[in-house]
mmCIF file of C-alpha atoms in Angstrom:
data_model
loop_
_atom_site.group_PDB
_atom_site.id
_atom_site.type_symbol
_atom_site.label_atom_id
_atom_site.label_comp_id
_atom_site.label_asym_id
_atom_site.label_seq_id
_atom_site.Cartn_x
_atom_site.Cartn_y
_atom_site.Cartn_z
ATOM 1 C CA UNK A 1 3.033 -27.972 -10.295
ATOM 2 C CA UNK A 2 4.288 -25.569 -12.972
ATOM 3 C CA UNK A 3 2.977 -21.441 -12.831
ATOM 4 C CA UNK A 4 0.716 -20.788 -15.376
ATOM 5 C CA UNK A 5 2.242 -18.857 -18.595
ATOM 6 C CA UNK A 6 1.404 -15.510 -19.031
ATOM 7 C CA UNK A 7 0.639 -14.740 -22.710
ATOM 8 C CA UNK A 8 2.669 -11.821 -24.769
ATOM 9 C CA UNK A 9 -0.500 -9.339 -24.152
ATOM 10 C CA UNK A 10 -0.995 -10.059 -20.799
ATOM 11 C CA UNK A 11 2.066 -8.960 -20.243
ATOM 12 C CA UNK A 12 2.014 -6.073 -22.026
ATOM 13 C CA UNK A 13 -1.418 -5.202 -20.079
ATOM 14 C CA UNK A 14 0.224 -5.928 -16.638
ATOM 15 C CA UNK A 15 3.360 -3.815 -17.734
ATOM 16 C CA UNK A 16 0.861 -0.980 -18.623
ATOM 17 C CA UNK A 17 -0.615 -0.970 -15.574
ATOM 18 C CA UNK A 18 1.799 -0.894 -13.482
ATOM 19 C CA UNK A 19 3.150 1.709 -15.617
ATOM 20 C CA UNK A 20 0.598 3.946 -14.681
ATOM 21 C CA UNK A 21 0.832 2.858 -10.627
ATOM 22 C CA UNK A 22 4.214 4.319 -11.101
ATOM 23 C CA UNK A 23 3.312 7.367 -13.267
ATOM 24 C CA UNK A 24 0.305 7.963 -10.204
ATOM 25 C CA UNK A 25 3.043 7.676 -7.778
ATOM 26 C CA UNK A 26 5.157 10.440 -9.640
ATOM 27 C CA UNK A 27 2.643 12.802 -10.556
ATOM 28 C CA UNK A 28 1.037 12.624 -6.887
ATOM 29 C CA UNK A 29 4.462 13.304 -5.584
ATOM 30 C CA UNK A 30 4.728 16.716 -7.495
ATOM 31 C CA UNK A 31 0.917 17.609 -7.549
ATOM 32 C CA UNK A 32 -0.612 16.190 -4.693
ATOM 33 C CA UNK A 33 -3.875 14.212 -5.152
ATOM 34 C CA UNK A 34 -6.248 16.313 -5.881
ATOM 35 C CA UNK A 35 -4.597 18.847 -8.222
ATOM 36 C CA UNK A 36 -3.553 15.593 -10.371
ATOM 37 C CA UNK A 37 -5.317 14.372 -13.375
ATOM 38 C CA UNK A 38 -5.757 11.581 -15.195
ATOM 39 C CA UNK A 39 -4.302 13.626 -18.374
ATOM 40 C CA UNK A 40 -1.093 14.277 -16.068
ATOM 41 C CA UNK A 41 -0.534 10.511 -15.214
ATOM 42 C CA UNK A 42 -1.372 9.631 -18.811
ATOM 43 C CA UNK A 43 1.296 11.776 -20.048
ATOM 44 C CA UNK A 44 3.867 10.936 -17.663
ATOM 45 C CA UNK A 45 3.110 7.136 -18.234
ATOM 46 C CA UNK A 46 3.024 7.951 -21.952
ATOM 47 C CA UNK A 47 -0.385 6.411 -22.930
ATOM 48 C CA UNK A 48 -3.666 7.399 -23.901
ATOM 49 C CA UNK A 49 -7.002 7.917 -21.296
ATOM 50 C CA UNK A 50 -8.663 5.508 -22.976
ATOM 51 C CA UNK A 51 -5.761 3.285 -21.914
ATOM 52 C CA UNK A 52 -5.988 4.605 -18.853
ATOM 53 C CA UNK A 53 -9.751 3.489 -18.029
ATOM 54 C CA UNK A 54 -9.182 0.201 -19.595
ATOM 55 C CA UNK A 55 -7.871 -0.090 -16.484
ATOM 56 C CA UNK A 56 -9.153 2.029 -14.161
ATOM 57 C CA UNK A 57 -12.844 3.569 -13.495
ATOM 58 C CA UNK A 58 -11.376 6.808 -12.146
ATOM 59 C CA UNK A 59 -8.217 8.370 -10.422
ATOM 60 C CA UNK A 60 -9.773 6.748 -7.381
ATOM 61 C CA UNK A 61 -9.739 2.695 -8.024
ATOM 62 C CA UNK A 62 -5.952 4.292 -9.318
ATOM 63 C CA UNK A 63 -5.053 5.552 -5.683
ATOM 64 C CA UNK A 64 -6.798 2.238 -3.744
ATOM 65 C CA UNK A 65 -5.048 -0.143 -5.747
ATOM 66 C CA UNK A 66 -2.003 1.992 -5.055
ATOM 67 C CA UNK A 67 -2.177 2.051 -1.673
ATOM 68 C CA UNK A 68 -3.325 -1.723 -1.958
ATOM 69 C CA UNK A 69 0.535 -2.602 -3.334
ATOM 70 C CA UNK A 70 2.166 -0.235 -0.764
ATOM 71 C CA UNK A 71 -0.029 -2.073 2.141
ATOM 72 C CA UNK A 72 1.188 -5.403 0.384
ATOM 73 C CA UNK A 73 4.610 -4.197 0.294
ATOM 74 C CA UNK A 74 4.945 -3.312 3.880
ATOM 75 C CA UNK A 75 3.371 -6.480 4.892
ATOM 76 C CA UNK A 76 5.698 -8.917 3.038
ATOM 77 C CA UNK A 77 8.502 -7.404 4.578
ATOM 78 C CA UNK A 78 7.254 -7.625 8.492
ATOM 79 C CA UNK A 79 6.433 -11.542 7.243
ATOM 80 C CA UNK A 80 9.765 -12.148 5.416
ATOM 81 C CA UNK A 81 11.551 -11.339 9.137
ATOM 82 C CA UNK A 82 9.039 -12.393 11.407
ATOM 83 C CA UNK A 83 10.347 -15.977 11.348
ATOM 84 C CA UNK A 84 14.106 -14.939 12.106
ATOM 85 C CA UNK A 85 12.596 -12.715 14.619
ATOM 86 C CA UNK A 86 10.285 -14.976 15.872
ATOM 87 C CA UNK A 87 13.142 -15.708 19.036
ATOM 88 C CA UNK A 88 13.095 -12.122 20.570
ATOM 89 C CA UNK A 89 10.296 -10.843 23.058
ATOM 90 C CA UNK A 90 7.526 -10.425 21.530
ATOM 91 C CA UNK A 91 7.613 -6.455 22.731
ATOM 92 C CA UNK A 92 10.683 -6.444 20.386
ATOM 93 C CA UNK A 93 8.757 -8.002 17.684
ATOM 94 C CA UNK A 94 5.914 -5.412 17.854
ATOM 95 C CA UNK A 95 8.221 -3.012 17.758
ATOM 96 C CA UNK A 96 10.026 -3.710 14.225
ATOM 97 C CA UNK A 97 6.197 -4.306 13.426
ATOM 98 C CA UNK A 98 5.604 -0.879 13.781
ATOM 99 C CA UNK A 99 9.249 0.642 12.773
ATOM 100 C CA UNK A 100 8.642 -1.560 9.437
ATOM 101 C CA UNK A 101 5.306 1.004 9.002
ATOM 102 C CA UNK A 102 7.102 3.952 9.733
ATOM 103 C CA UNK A 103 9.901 3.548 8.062
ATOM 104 C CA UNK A 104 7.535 3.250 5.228
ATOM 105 C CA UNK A 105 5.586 6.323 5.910
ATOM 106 C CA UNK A 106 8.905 8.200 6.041
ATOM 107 C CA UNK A 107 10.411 6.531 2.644
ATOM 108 C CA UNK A 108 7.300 7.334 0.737
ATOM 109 C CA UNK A 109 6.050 10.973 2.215
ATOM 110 C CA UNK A 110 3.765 11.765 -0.723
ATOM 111 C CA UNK A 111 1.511 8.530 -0.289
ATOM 112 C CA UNK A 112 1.389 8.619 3.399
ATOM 113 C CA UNK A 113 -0.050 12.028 3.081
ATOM 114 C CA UNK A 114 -2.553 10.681 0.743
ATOM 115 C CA UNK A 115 -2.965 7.941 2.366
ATOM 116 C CA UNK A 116 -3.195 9.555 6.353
ATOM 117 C CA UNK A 117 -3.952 13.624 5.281
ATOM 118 C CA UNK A 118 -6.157 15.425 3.562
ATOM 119 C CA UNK A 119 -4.976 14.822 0.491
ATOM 120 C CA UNK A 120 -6.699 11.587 -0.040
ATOM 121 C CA UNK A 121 -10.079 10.806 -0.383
ATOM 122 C CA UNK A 122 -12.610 10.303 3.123
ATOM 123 C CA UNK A 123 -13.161 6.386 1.774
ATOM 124 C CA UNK A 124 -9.407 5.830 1.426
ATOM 125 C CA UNK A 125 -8.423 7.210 4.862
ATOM 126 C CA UNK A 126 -11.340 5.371 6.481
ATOM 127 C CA UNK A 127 -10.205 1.927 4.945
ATOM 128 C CA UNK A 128 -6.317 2.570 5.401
ATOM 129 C CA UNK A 129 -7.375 3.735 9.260
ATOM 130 C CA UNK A 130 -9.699 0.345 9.769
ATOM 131 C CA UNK A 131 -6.837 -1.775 8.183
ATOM 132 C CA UNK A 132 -4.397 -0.688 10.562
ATOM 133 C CA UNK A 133 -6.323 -1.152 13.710
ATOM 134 C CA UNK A 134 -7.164 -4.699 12.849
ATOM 135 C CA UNK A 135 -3.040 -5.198 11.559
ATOM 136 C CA UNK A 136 -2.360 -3.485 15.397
ATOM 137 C CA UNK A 137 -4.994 -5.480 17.339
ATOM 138 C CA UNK A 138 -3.935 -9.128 15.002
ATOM 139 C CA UNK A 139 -0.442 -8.140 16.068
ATOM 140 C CA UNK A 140 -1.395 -7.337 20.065
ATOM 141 C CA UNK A 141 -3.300 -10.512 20.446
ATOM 142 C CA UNK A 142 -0.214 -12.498 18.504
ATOM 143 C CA UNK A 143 2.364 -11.400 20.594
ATOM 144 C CA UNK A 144 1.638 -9.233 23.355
ATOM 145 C CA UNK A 145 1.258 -11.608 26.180
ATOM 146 C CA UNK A 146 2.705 -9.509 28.879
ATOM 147 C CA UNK A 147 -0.897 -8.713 30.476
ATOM 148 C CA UNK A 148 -3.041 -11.217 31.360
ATOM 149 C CA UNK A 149 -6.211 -9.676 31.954
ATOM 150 C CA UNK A 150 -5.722 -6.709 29.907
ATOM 151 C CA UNK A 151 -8.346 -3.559 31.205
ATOM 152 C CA UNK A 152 -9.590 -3.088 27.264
ATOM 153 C CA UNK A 153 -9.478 -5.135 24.706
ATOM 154 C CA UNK A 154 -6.560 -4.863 22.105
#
């Protein structure tokens, strides 16, 4: 089965919005979160607001989605090796789980602390916070077998 063909436009709509995931990126880096604006990721992505909330509702859905990709990011690379991995103890395996995450974190300072601090909003660190006690306890049940009756639950 062939992949669909994406037309001209689309194209030029997906390139625009990632353009302005990377401008967010940039401008969060120097400005933080909440002393950014939209007219500061506009300009550094060199298009218009209105082009700007043709694809976003607000600086918010910007920073989720953001954080959606990095989340994606980090979690195709703990799948790409978990299968050459999948040989050592699984204490060793939970451990590159987490390195993979810090490493992360450390790579990309400005997010995490958007992501994890106060620069981000309360919904954003309360999802981000949720999704990585359920990608801790997934990874615990998977492949921490060393206790059998564990006193708490993962």
């Amino acid at each position: 089965m062939s992949s669909p063909v994406i037309d001209r436009h689309e194209q030029r709509r997906l390139r625009t919005h990632q353009q302005l995931l990377d401008a967010a990126k940039c401008v969060f880096s120097k400005h933080g979160y909440h002393e950014a604006s939209i007219l500061d990721i506009t300009e550094e992505a060199d298009v218009s607001k209105r082009t700007f909330y043709l694809h976003f509702t607000d600086k918010e859905a910007l920073i989720d989605e953001l954080v959606q990709q990095s989340v994606e990011e980090v979690r195709n690379q703990i799948s790409a090796q978990k299968e050459k991995l999948s040989d050592l103890p699984s204490r060793e395996i939970h451990f590159y789980t987490v390195r993979t995450i810090f490493d992360w974190a450390n790579n990309n300072p400005a997010l995490t602390k958007i992501i994890f601090g106060r620069e981000g909003s309360l919904k954003l660190n309360g999802l981000t916070r949720e999704y990585m006690a359920l990608a801790f306890e997934n990874d615990m049940e998977e492949h921490c077998e060393f206790l059998q009756m564990p006193p708490v639950s993962p």
